[in-house]
Amino acid sequence: MKPPFLLYHKIDLPTEDVKIRGAFTAPQKFEKQLSYLTKRGFTFYTASELIKYYNSHGAFPEKSAAITFDDGWKDNYANAFPILQKYNAKATIFLVPSCIGQTTAKVTADGEGTREHLSESDILEMSKGGIEFGSHSVNHKLFHQISEREIEFEVTESKKTIENLTQKECSVFAYPAGFFTDFAKDKIKNAGFIAAFTTVYGSEEKLDPFEINRIEILRRDGYPFHFGRKIKRNLLDYNI
Ligand SMILES: [Zn+2]
């Protein structure tokens, strides 16, 4: 069983130039997935709410899930936010502060064009509407490829920038592309974060709050059968 954190990137249809289409979930499919989980009695929490609950109870609440999004794309506001509100679902978005308000290729895959990120006003509106903002580092550099000094900067500066913007605590971190080092884990802990998320690289055996795996929902999971199977396989203990 994996901890109940779902990972999405873009809630949109892929454009022509896109080579890696897996990180796109069609808005219509995203809504079906929320509906699927809602009908089965799931409650959606922010990532930090679930971590705090786990820290005081030693387990996650029954039938709980946290929806998370990496990279802070504009489509999270334009397409995902209205659906999240319709289902009264909280969620967590991991921002790359150097990309806020930018249309850039900084976080897109090699050979892809630019793409629009969330603006400051999008973030503030969502922050009032139940969305938590975590850090995905300042520049989205891969932590196993940069110096310790750079890692420290990426961790502490991103926290500061996001807190200055939202005026709320930024307490959760997501490693760029999921890569982490022991040094990065320590820095994140010391900076005051309560958890850090990977994609598939974390330990399956026991929950280490600074290398938590997430269940990545890909484009092919748009088919209800795929999504249902993935949810059942990973959240089986909850007796869906
Ligand atoms: Zn990312």
XYZ file of N, CA and C and ligand atoms in Angstrom:
721
model
N 0.827 -1.210 0.000
C 0.000 0.000 0.000
C 0.857 1.254 0.000
N 0.436 2.239 -0.729
C 1.163 3.507 -0.745
C 0.416 4.532 0.093
N 1.139 5.537 0.604
C 0.443 6.625 1.294
C -0.540 7.295 0.321
N -1.652 7.823 0.841
C -2.754 8.277 -0.051
C -2.556 9.640 -0.697
N -1.437 9.806 -1.398
C -1.168 11.076 -2.078
C -1.167 10.831 -3.577
N -2.032 11.528 -4.282
C -2.107 11.386 -5.742
C -1.286 12.504 -6.386
N -0.597 12.176 -7.467
C 0.220 13.178 -8.155
C -0.292 13.433 -9.564
N -0.602 14.697 -9.828
C -0.965 15.149 -11.176
C 0.011 16.238 -11.605
N 0.063 16.512 -12.907
C 0.831 17.652 -13.396
C -0.110 18.639 -14.082
N -0.484 18.308 -15.333
C -1.287 19.248 -16.124
C -2.696 18.711 -16.298
N -3.679 19.565 -16.042
C -5.063 19.175 -16.281
C -5.476 19.890 -17.556
N -5.219 19.242 -18.670
C -5.407 19.890 -19.965
C -5.242 18.830 -21.054
N -5.563 19.226 -22.290
C -5.287 18.358 -23.435
C -3.899 18.712 -23.961
N -3.090 17.723 -24.356
C -1.751 18.042 -24.846
C -1.799 18.817 -26.163
N -0.891 19.782 -26.327
C -0.800 20.508 -27.601
C 0.061 19.693 -28.577
N 0.082 20.130 -29.831
C 0.760 19.386 -30.906
C 2.229 19.098 -30.623
N 2.930 20.071 -30.019
C 4.386 19.934 -29.841
C 4.767 18.973 -28.709
N 3.794 18.548 -27.935
C 4.099 17.752 -26.749
C 4.479 16.325 -27.122
N 5.654 15.892 -26.628
C 6.110 14.534 -26.923
C 5.737 13.568 -25.804
N 5.851 14.055 -24.578
C 5.516 13.186 -23.446
C 4.117 13.562 -22.967
N 3.164 12.731 -23.344
C 1.767 13.114 -23.105
C 1.242 12.599 -21.769
N 2.041 11.763 -21.124
C 1.591 11.117 -19.884
C 1.216 12.087 -18.784
N 1.869 13.255 -18.753
C 1.642 14.194 -17.652
C 0.398 15.057 -17.862
N -0.350 14.792 -18.939
C -1.600 15.523 -19.198
C -2.803 14.664 -18.808
N -3.684 15.237 -17.995
C -4.953 14.579 -17.699
C -6.047 15.488 -18.246
N -6.916 14.961 -19.085
C -7.998 15.779 -19.647
C -8.918 16.242 -18.513
N -9.368 17.516 -18.555
C -10.254 18.016 -17.498
C -11.469 17.105 -17.241
N -12.050 16.611 -18.322
C -13.221 15.733 -18.200
C -12.882 14.438 -17.426
N -11.675 13.912 -17.677
C -11.222 12.693 -17.003
C -10.931 12.996 -15.529
N -10.350 14.158 -15.297
C -10.047 14.568 -13.920
C -11.335 14.642 -13.100
N -12.365 15.211 -13.711
C -13.650 15.298 -13.019
C -14.203 13.902 -12.728
N -14.099 12.992 -13.689
C -14.575 11.617 -13.481
C -13.836 10.944 -12.327
N -12.539 11.230 -12.219
C -11.739 10.623 -11.155
C -12.160 11.156 -9.776
N -12.421 12.464 -9.709
C -12.906 13.030 -8.442
C -14.273 12.454 -8.088
N -15.096 12.305 -9.105
C -16.429 11.757 -8.890
C -16.328 10.302 -8.403
N -15.440 9.534 -9.018
C -15.204 8.128 -8.626
C -14.846 8.030 -7.143
N -13.908 8.884 -6.717
C -13.447 8.819 -5.323
C -14.510 9.348 -4.363
N -15.216 10.407 -4.790
C -16.260 10.978 -3.938
C -17.373 9.956 -3.704
N -17.778 9.281 -4.782
C -18.851 8.273 -4.667
C -18.460 7.136 -3.731
N -17.171 6.848 -3.658
C -16.702 5.786 -2.786
C -16.371 6.279 -1.382
N -16.765 7.506 -1.086
C -16.676 8.005 0.285
C -15.345 8.625 0.682
N -14.508 8.929 -0.300
C -13.225 9.554 0.032
C -13.400 11.021 0.416
N -12.547 11.473 1.346
C -12.455 12.893 1.688
C -11.080 13.381 1.254
N -11.052 14.580 0.691
C -9.799 15.142 0.195
C -9.236 16.151 1.186
N -7.994 15.940 1.528
C -7.286 16.825 2.450
C -6.122 17.486 1.720
N -5.552 18.538 2.347
C -4.283 19.044 1.811
C -3.188 18.080 2.271
N -2.048 18.148 1.603
C -0.930 17.259 1.959
C -0.511 17.480 3.411
N -0.417 18.744 3.831
C 0.061 18.987 5.207
C -0.965 18.538 6.241
N -2.256 18.632 5.915
C -3.271 18.121 6.857
C -3.098 16.622 7.074
N -2.855 15.890 5.994
C -2.687 14.433 6.133
C -1.413 14.089 6.910
N -0.356 14.849 6.686
C 0.902 14.591 7.411
C 0.717 14.869 8.909
N 0.068 15.985 9.215
C -0.150 16.317 10.633
C -0.992 15.245 11.305
N -2.011 14.760 10.605
C -2.862 13.699 11.149
C -2.027 12.446 11.393
N -1.208 12.100 10.403
C -0.358 10.904 10.517
C 0.593 11.043 11.707
N 1.171 12.229 11.857
C 2.132 12.430 12.942
C 1.494 12.280 14.319
N 0.219 12.620 14.449
C -0.387 12.475 15.774
C -1.128 11.156 15.959
N -1.487 10.452 14.856
C -2.241 9.196 15.006
C -1.476 7.952 14.566
N -0.362 8.128 13.867
C 0.396 6.971 13.375
C -0.252 6.273 12.194
N -1.281 6.882 11.633
C -1.961 6.327 10.448
C -2.689 7.469 9.756
N -3.072 7.233 8.505
C -3.862 8.239 7.793
C -5.335 8.022 8.090
N -6.175 9.080 8.002
C -7.612 8.879 8.228
C -8.172 7.886 7.206
N -9.211 7.179 7.601
C -9.830 6.214 6.695
C -10.388 6.931 5.461
N -10.252 6.300 4.310
C -10.761 6.859 3.051
C -10.371 8.324 2.860
N -9.091 8.587 3.031
C -8.597 9.938 2.796
C -7.693 9.923 1.580
N -7.593 11.067 0.930
C -6.651 11.213 -0.169
C -6.240 12.675 -0.256
N -5.016 12.897 -0.700
C -4.558 14.261 -0.974
C -4.193 14.326 -2.443
N -4.831 15.273 -3.126
C -4.518 15.497 -4.536
C -3.384 16.510 -4.587
N -2.304 16.178 -5.283
C -1.199 17.133 -5.413
C -0.878 17.352 -6.890
N -0.393 18.551 -7.176
C -0.001 18.924 -8.541
C 1.425 19.469 -8.480
N 2.295 19.035 -9.370
C 3.641 19.580 -9.439
C 3.745 20.640 -10.533
N 4.599 21.617 -10.312
C 5.049 22.628 -11.288
C 4.215 23.909 -11.346
N 2.975 23.909 -10.834
C 2.197 25.152 -10.789
C 1.786 25.692 -12.142
N 1.162 24.858 -12.963
C 0.725 25.287 -14.293
C -0.564 26.108 -14.224
N -0.705 27.020 -15.168
C -1.910 27.861 -15.278
C -3.178 27.004 -15.361
N -3.055 25.833 -16.025
C -4.252 24.998 -16.191
C -4.776 24.475 -14.847
N -3.942 24.470 -13.830
C -4.428 24.062 -12.505
C -5.499 25.050 -12.014
N -5.313 26.320 -12.383
C -6.299 27.344 -12.031
C -7.475 27.316 -13.013
N -7.147 27.310 -14.303
C -8.193 27.440 -15.331
C -9.074 26.191 -15.405
N -8.482 25.014 -15.272
C -9.234 23.773 -15.489
C -9.482 22.950 -14.214
N -8.475 22.824 -13.354
C -8.643 21.953 -12.182
C -9.412 22.633 -11.047
N -9.112 23.899 -10.800
C -9.705 24.592 -9.643
C -11.238 24.578 -9.653
N -11.896 24.893 -10.799
C -13.371 24.847 -10.798
C -13.913 23.451 -10.465
N -13.216 22.411 -10.917
C -13.666 21.035 -10.638
C -13.434 20.696 -9.163
N -12.302 21.094 -8.630
C -12.018 20.859 -7.209
C -13.084 21.541 -6.351
N -13.450 22.772 -6.737
C -14.468 23.500 -5.960
C -15.826 22.805 -6.035
N -16.156 22.306 -7.219
C -17.438 21.611 -7.413
C -17.548 20.405 -6.471
N -16.433 19.712 -6.255
C -16.428 18.533 -5.390
C -15.978 18.855 -3.964
N -15.843 20.161 -3.686
C -15.443 20.574 -2.348
C -14.128 19.912 -1.928
N -13.226 19.775 -2.881
C -11.986 19.050 -2.630
C -10.828 20.012 -2.407
N -10.130 19.798 -1.309
C -8.894 20.540 -1.086
C -7.796 19.891 -1.932
N -6.693 20.586 -2.116
C -5.571 20.031 -2.882
C -4.325 20.829 -2.541
N -3.192 20.320 -3.005
C -1.902 20.991 -2.767
C -1.172 21.151 -4.092
N -0.688 22.359 -4.347
C 0.073 22.631 -5.572
C 1.509 22.986 -5.190
N 2.464 22.294 -5.813
C 3.880 22.564 -5.554
C 4.417 23.536 -6.607
N 4.754 24.744 -6.144
C 5.145 25.841 -7.031
C 6.651 25.899 -7.267
N 7.017 26.390 -8.444
C 8.403 26.721 -8.769
C 8.453 28.248 -8.800
N 8.874 28.916 -7.698
C 8.733 30.374 -7.595
C 9.314 31.168 -8.769
N 10.413 30.714 -9.378
C 10.995 31.493 -10.484
C 10.098 31.464 -11.725
N 9.082 30.608 -11.731
C 8.185 30.504 -12.894
C 6.839 31.196 -12.686
N 6.588 31.690 -11.474
C 5.276 32.297 -11.203
C 5.056 33.492 -12.140
N 3.898 33.503 -12.801
C 3.560 34.594 -13.724
C 4.294 34.521 -15.059
N 5.032 33.443 -15.313
C 5.852 33.332 -16.524
C 5.266 32.330 -17.505
N 5.539 32.566 -18.785
C 5.307 31.549 -19.804
C 6.692 31.123 -20.266
N 7.096 29.925 -19.914
C 8.491 29.533 -20.079
C 8.617 28.038 -20.379
N 9.799 27.660 -20.878
C 10.074 26.247 -21.157
C 10.941 25.637 -20.051
N 11.094 26.378 -18.937
C 11.986 25.944 -17.855
C 11.653 24.563 -17.305
N 10.375 24.257 -17.208
C 9.968 23.000 -16.579
C 9.370 22.014 -17.599
N 9.265 22.427 -18.864
C 8.699 21.502 -19.853
C 9.785 20.513 -20.300
N 9.371 19.408 -20.909
C 10.334 18.393 -21.354
C 11.164 18.934 -22.521
N 12.340 18.331 -22.728
C 13.232 18.751 -23.826
C 12.497 18.768 -25.154
N 12.678 19.836 -25.914
C 12.093 19.908 -27.245
C 10.664 20.413 -27.263
N 10.100 20.653 -26.083
C 8.727 21.182 -26.031
C 8.758 22.703 -25.964
N 7.652 23.289 -26.354
C 7.552 24.747 -26.325
C 7.324 25.273 -24.919
N 7.060 26.602 -24.852
C 6.816 27.226 -23.555
C 5.401 26.916 -23.085
N 5.180 27.129 -21.804
C 3.868 26.866 -21.233
C 3.637 27.849 -20.085
N 2.372 28.207 -19.898
C 2.047 29.246 -18.921
C 1.923 28.690 -17.497
N 2.502 29.404 -16.555
C 2.404 29.050 -15.137
C 1.354 29.916 -14.432
N 1.024 29.547 -13.224
C 0.087 30.327 -12.415
C 0.636 31.732 -12.164
N -0.269 32.694 -12.089
C 0.130 34.062 -11.744
C -0.048 34.245 -10.234
N 0.491 35.347 -9.717
C 0.327 35.627 -8.282
C -1.149 35.731 -7.920
N -1.951 36.372 -8.773
C -3.371 36.534 -8.413
C -4.115 35.195 -8.473
N -3.731 34.295 -9.403
C -4.331 32.949 -9.420
C -4.062 32.255 -8.081
N -2.806 32.369 -7.645
C -2.382 31.676 -6.421
C -3.145 32.213 -5.213
N -3.285 33.548 -5.143
C -3.975 34.137 -3.994
C -5.446 33.734 -3.972
N -6.061 33.697 -5.142
C -7.481 33.300 -5.195
C -7.647 31.828 -4.781
N -6.761 30.981 -5.269
C -6.850 29.562 -4.915
C -6.527 29.336 -3.440
N -5.588 30.118 -2.927
C -5.203 29.994 -1.521
C -6.410 30.265 -0.614
N -7.252 31.214 -1.030
C -8.488 31.506 -0.269
C -9.511 30.392 -0.448
N -9.388 29.615 -1.532
C -10.376 28.592 -1.874
C -9.964 27.171 -1.501
N -9.129 27.009 -0.502
C -8.834 25.662 0.006
C -7.622 24.986 -0.612
N -6.874 25.706 -1.431
C -5.690 25.098 -2.044
C -4.445 25.489 -1.246
N -3.655 24.474 -0.924
C -2.398 24.710 -0.215
C -1.259 24.846 -1.235
N -0.280 25.703 -0.928
C 0.874 25.844 -1.814
C 2.144 25.385 -1.123
N 2.787 24.390 -1.736
C 4.057 23.884 -1.241
C 5.166 24.296 -2.188
N 6.392 23.909 -1.841
C 7.545 24.277 -2.669
C 8.012 23.114 -3.540
N 8.388 23.476 -4.769
C 8.946 22.504 -5.720
C 10.334 23.014 -6.146
N 10.956 23.819 -5.225
C 12.272 24.467 -5.402
C 12.155 25.721 -6.266
N 13.149 26.604 -6.161
C 13.105 27.886 -6.885
C 13.195 27.687 -8.403
N 14.109 26.789 -8.824
C 14.431 26.699 -10.262
C 14.205 25.335 -10.900
N 13.669 24.379 -10.143
C 13.407 23.039 -10.674
C 14.676 22.353 -11.195
N 15.817 22.584 -10.517
C 17.039 21.836 -10.873
C 16.981 20.485 -10.162
N 17.566 19.474 -10.769
C 17.508 18.141 -10.183
C 18.534 18.025 -9.049
N 18.085 17.620 -7.864
C 18.914 17.706 -6.657
C 20.121 16.764 -6.670
N 20.066 15.709 -7.446
C 21.246 14.832 -7.470
C 22.317 15.362 -8.424
N 22.028 16.507 -9.081
C 22.983 17.056 -10.051
C 23.546 18.419 -9.648
N 23.149 18.950 -8.479
C 23.616 20.296 -8.102
C 24.360 20.244 -6.760
N 25.087 21.354 -6.456
C 25.916 21.386 -5.243
C 25.044 21.542 -3.989
N 25.658 21.255 -2.835
C 24.925 21.394 -1.571
C 24.518 22.844 -1.340
N 25.396 23.782 -1.746
C 25.049 25.192 -1.575
C 23.814 25.557 -2.388
N 23.763 25.023 -3.594
C 22.594 25.287 -4.445
C 21.330 24.663 -3.858
N 21.464 23.444 -3.348
C 20.294 22.780 -2.744
C 19.753 23.630 -1.606
N 20.661 24.116 -0.755
C 20.246 24.931 0.385
C 19.480 26.169 -0.079
N 19.982 26.829 -1.113
C 19.321 28.006 -1.673
C 17.934 27.636 -2.213
N 17.867 26.571 -2.990
C 16.603 26.149 -3.616
C 15.532 25.866 -2.557
N 15.970 25.314 -1.425
C 15.031 24.939 -0.360
C 14.576 26.162 0.428
N 15.542 26.947 0.943
C 15.163 28.028 1.859
C 14.531 29.213 1.119
N 15.070 29.551 -0.057
C 14.522 30.690 -0.793
C 13.097 30.434 -1.283
N 12.837 29.204 -1.723
C 11.496 28.913 -2.246
C 10.461 29.027 -1.134
N 10.835 28.560 0.058
C 9.906 28.622 1.200
C 9.575 30.084 1.514
N 10.631 30.893 1.572
C 10.465 32.319 1.892
C 9.554 33.012 0.864
N 9.838 32.789 -0.419
C 9.088 33.472 -1.485
C 7.609 33.090 -1.438
N 7.330 31.803 -1.250
C 5.933 31.347 -1.246
C 5.208 31.886 -0.015
N 5.891 31.911 1.120
C 5.249 32.432 2.345
C 4.990 33.930 2.237
N 5.923 34.663 1.630
C 5.715 36.107 1.437
C 4.504 36.367 0.555
N 4.315 35.515 -0.431
C 3.195 35.697 -1.353
C 1.862 35.314 -0.704
N 1.793 34.123 -0.135
C 0.492 33.634 0.368
C 0.194 34.126 1.782
N 1.226 34.544 2.512
C 1.072 34.898 3.926
C 0.578 33.708 4.733
N 0.916 32.507 4.272
C 0.610 31.267 4.997
C 1.881 30.433 5.055
N 1.932 29.498 5.985
C 3.125 28.673 6.093
C 3.247 27.737 4.889
N 4.434 27.650 4.353
C 4.717 26.705 3.266
C 5.428 25.523 3.923
N 4.705 24.429 4.155
C 5.256 23.380 5.023
C 5.508 22.048 4.326
N 5.229 21.965 3.027
C 5.490 20.709 2.306
C 6.318 20.990 1.055
N 7.138 20.010 0.691
C 8.098 20.159 -0.410
C 7.929 18.991 -1.374
N 8.122 19.220 -2.662
C 8.161 18.118 -3.631
C 9.461 18.232 -4.415
N 10.248 17.152 -4.429
C 11.542 17.159 -5.124
C 11.337 17.278 -6.636
N 12.096 18.174 -7.319
C 11.994 18.251 -8.783
C 12.256 16.887 -9.418
N 11.315 16.424 -10.204
C 11.354 15.114 -10.866
C 11.545 13.955 -9.878
N 11.372 14.230 -8.598
C 11.399 13.152 -7.596
C 12.769 12.812 -7.042
N 13.848 13.431 -7.559
C 15.207 13.062 -7.124
C 15.576 13.732 -5.810
N 16.098 12.948 -4.858
C 16.526 13.557 -3.595
C 17.858 12.965 -3.142
N 18.499 13.669 -2.194
C 19.742 13.183 -1.581
C 19.548 13.279 -0.068
N 20.427 12.617 0.700
C 20.346 12.709 2.161
C 20.532 14.148 2.621
N 21.453 14.861 1.954
C 21.692 16.270 2.299
C 20.409 17.089 2.111
N 19.738 16.879 0.985
C 18.512 17.630 0.695
C 17.435 17.325 1.742
N 17.320 16.068 2.112
C 16.327 15.694 3.126
C 16.572 16.455 4.430
N 17.843 16.510 4.856
C 18.187 17.212 6.098
C 17.889 18.699 5.998
N 18.263 19.306 4.885
C 18.044 20.741 4.697
C 16.545 21.069 4.743
N 15.754 20.225 4.118
C 14.307 20.454 4.057
C 13.707 20.365 5.464
N 14.166 19.364 6.198
C 13.719 19.192 7.587
C 14.121 20.411 8.420
N 15.382 20.822 8.304
C 15.888 21.948 9.106
C 15.241 23.274 8.729
N 14.799 23.402 7.484
C 14.167 24.651 7.044
C 12.748 24.785 7.606
N 12.212 23.729 8.213
C 10.894 23.812 8.831
C 9.774 23.159 8.046
N 10.107 22.462 6.967
C 9.078 21.694 6.249
C 8.717 20.467 7.092
N 7.474 19.990 6.988
C 7.069 18.800 7.749
C 7.078 17.536 6.880
N 7.210 17.687 5.561
C 7.241 16.512 4.688
C 7.821 16.884 3.340
N 8.358 15.861 2.644
C 8.834 16.057 1.274
C 8.414 14.850 0.443
N 7.990 15.137 -0.804
C 7.394 14.106 -1.657
C 8.284 13.776 -2.851
N 8.304 12.498 -3.194
C 9.026 12.037 -4.369
C 7.966 11.620 -5.393
N 8.396 10.885 -6.385
C 7.401 10.278 -7.268
C 7.400 8.785 -6.980
N 8.421 8.088 -7.457
C 8.423 6.638 -7.209
C 9.694 6.186 -6.503
N 10.511 7.157 -6.077
C 11.822 6.770 -5.570
C 11.872 6.523 -4.067
N 10.824 6.869 -3.343
C 10.854 6.736 -1.887
C 10.730 5.292 -1.431
N 10.978 5.077 -0.132
C 10.901 3.734 0.436
C 9.452 3.247 0.505
N 9.243 1.994 0.192
C 7.889 1.412 0.263
C 7.656 0.806 1.638
N 8.750 0.519 2.338
C 8.661 -0.281 3.564
C 7.988 0.469 4.711
N 8.595 1.602 5.059
C 7.986 2.376 6.145
C 7.910 3.832 5.704
N 7.013 4.578 6.337
C 6.824 5.958 5.908
C 7.926 6.858 6.456
N 8.754 7.376 5.567
C 9.715 8.403 5.938
C 9.107 9.714 5.447
N 8.747 10.632 6.386
C 8.027 11.854 5.970
C 8.800 12.717 4.982
N 10.115 12.450 4.813
C 10.887 13.273 3.879
C 11.236 12.544 2.582
N 10.597 11.408 2.369
C 10.660 10.761 1.042
C 9.379 9.958 0.799
N 8.277 10.677 0.749
C 6.980 10.018 0.591
C 6.671 9.798 -0.898
N 6.352 8.560 -1.219
C 5.925 8.232 -2.588
C 4.542 8.799 -2.866
N 4.306 9.106 -4.111
C 2.930 9.461 -4.491
C 2.457 8.532 -5.601
N 1.144 8.444 -5.734
C 0.547 7.618 -6.779
C 0.363 8.523 -7.995
N 1.178 8.308 -9.019
C 1.126 9.196 -10.179
C -0.033 8.800 -11.089
N -0.902 9.772 -11.363
C -2.027 9.517 -12.258
C -1.629 10.015 -13.646
N -1.587 9.099 -14.601
C -1.130 9.432 -15.949
C -2.301 9.493 -16.911
N -1.980 9.960 -18.113
C -3.008 10.115 -19.139
C -3.796 8.825 -19.377
N -3.082 7.681 -19.395
C -3.786 6.423 -19.671
C -4.757 6.049 -18.543
N -4.541 6.642 -17.353
C -5.472 6.377 -16.251
C -6.787 7.115 -16.449
N -6.891 7.860 -17.556
C -8.145 8.528 -17.881
C -9.262 7.526 -18.067
N -8.910 6.320 -18.488
C -9.944 5.287 -18.621
C -10.369 4.844 -17.220
N -11.661 4.884 -16.920
C -12.120 4.582 -15.562
C -11.574 3.246 -15.053
N -11.432 2.278 -15.957
C -10.946 0.964 -15.564
C -9.508 1.048 -15.025
N -8.654 1.783 -15.742
C -7.265 1.946 -15.309
C -7.189 2.667 -13.974
N -7.942 3.763 -13.877
C -7.902 4.572 -12.662
C -8.393 3.751 -11.470
N -9.517 3.077 -11.659
C -10.087 2.263 -10.583
C -9.113 1.189 -10.124
N -8.443 0.560 -11.089
C -7.500 -0.503 -10.753
C -6.312 0.070 -9.972
N -5.850 1.236 -10.398
C -4.716 1.860 -9.710
C -5.094 2.253 -8.280
N -6.274 2.807 -8.131
C -6.739 3.206 -6.804
C -6.903 1.969 -5.918
N -7.506 0.929 -6.464
C -7.728 -0.280 -5.651
C -6.408 -0.913 -5.255
N -5.471 -0.940 -6.180
C -4.182 -1.582 -5.901
C -3.419 -0.813 -4.822
N -3.509 0.511 -4.889
C -2.688 1.321 -3.993
C -3.368 1.708 -2.686
N -4.663 1.820 -2.701
C -5.375 2.240 -1.486
C -6.258 1.111 -0.981
N -5.808 -0.117 -1.211
C -6.617 -1.305 -0.932
C -7.061 -1.417 0.520
N -6.178 -1.012 1.429
C -6.475 -1.166 2.849
C -7.713 -0.397 3.271
N -8.144 0.511 2.410
C -9.296 1.317 2.786
C -10.622 0.661 2.395
N -10.558 -0.566 1.881
C -11.782 -1.306 1.584
C -12.786 -0.575 0.703
N -12.341 -0.202 -0.460
C -13.246 0.512 -1.370
C -14.371 -0.432 -1.808
Zn 8.296 19.140 -11.524
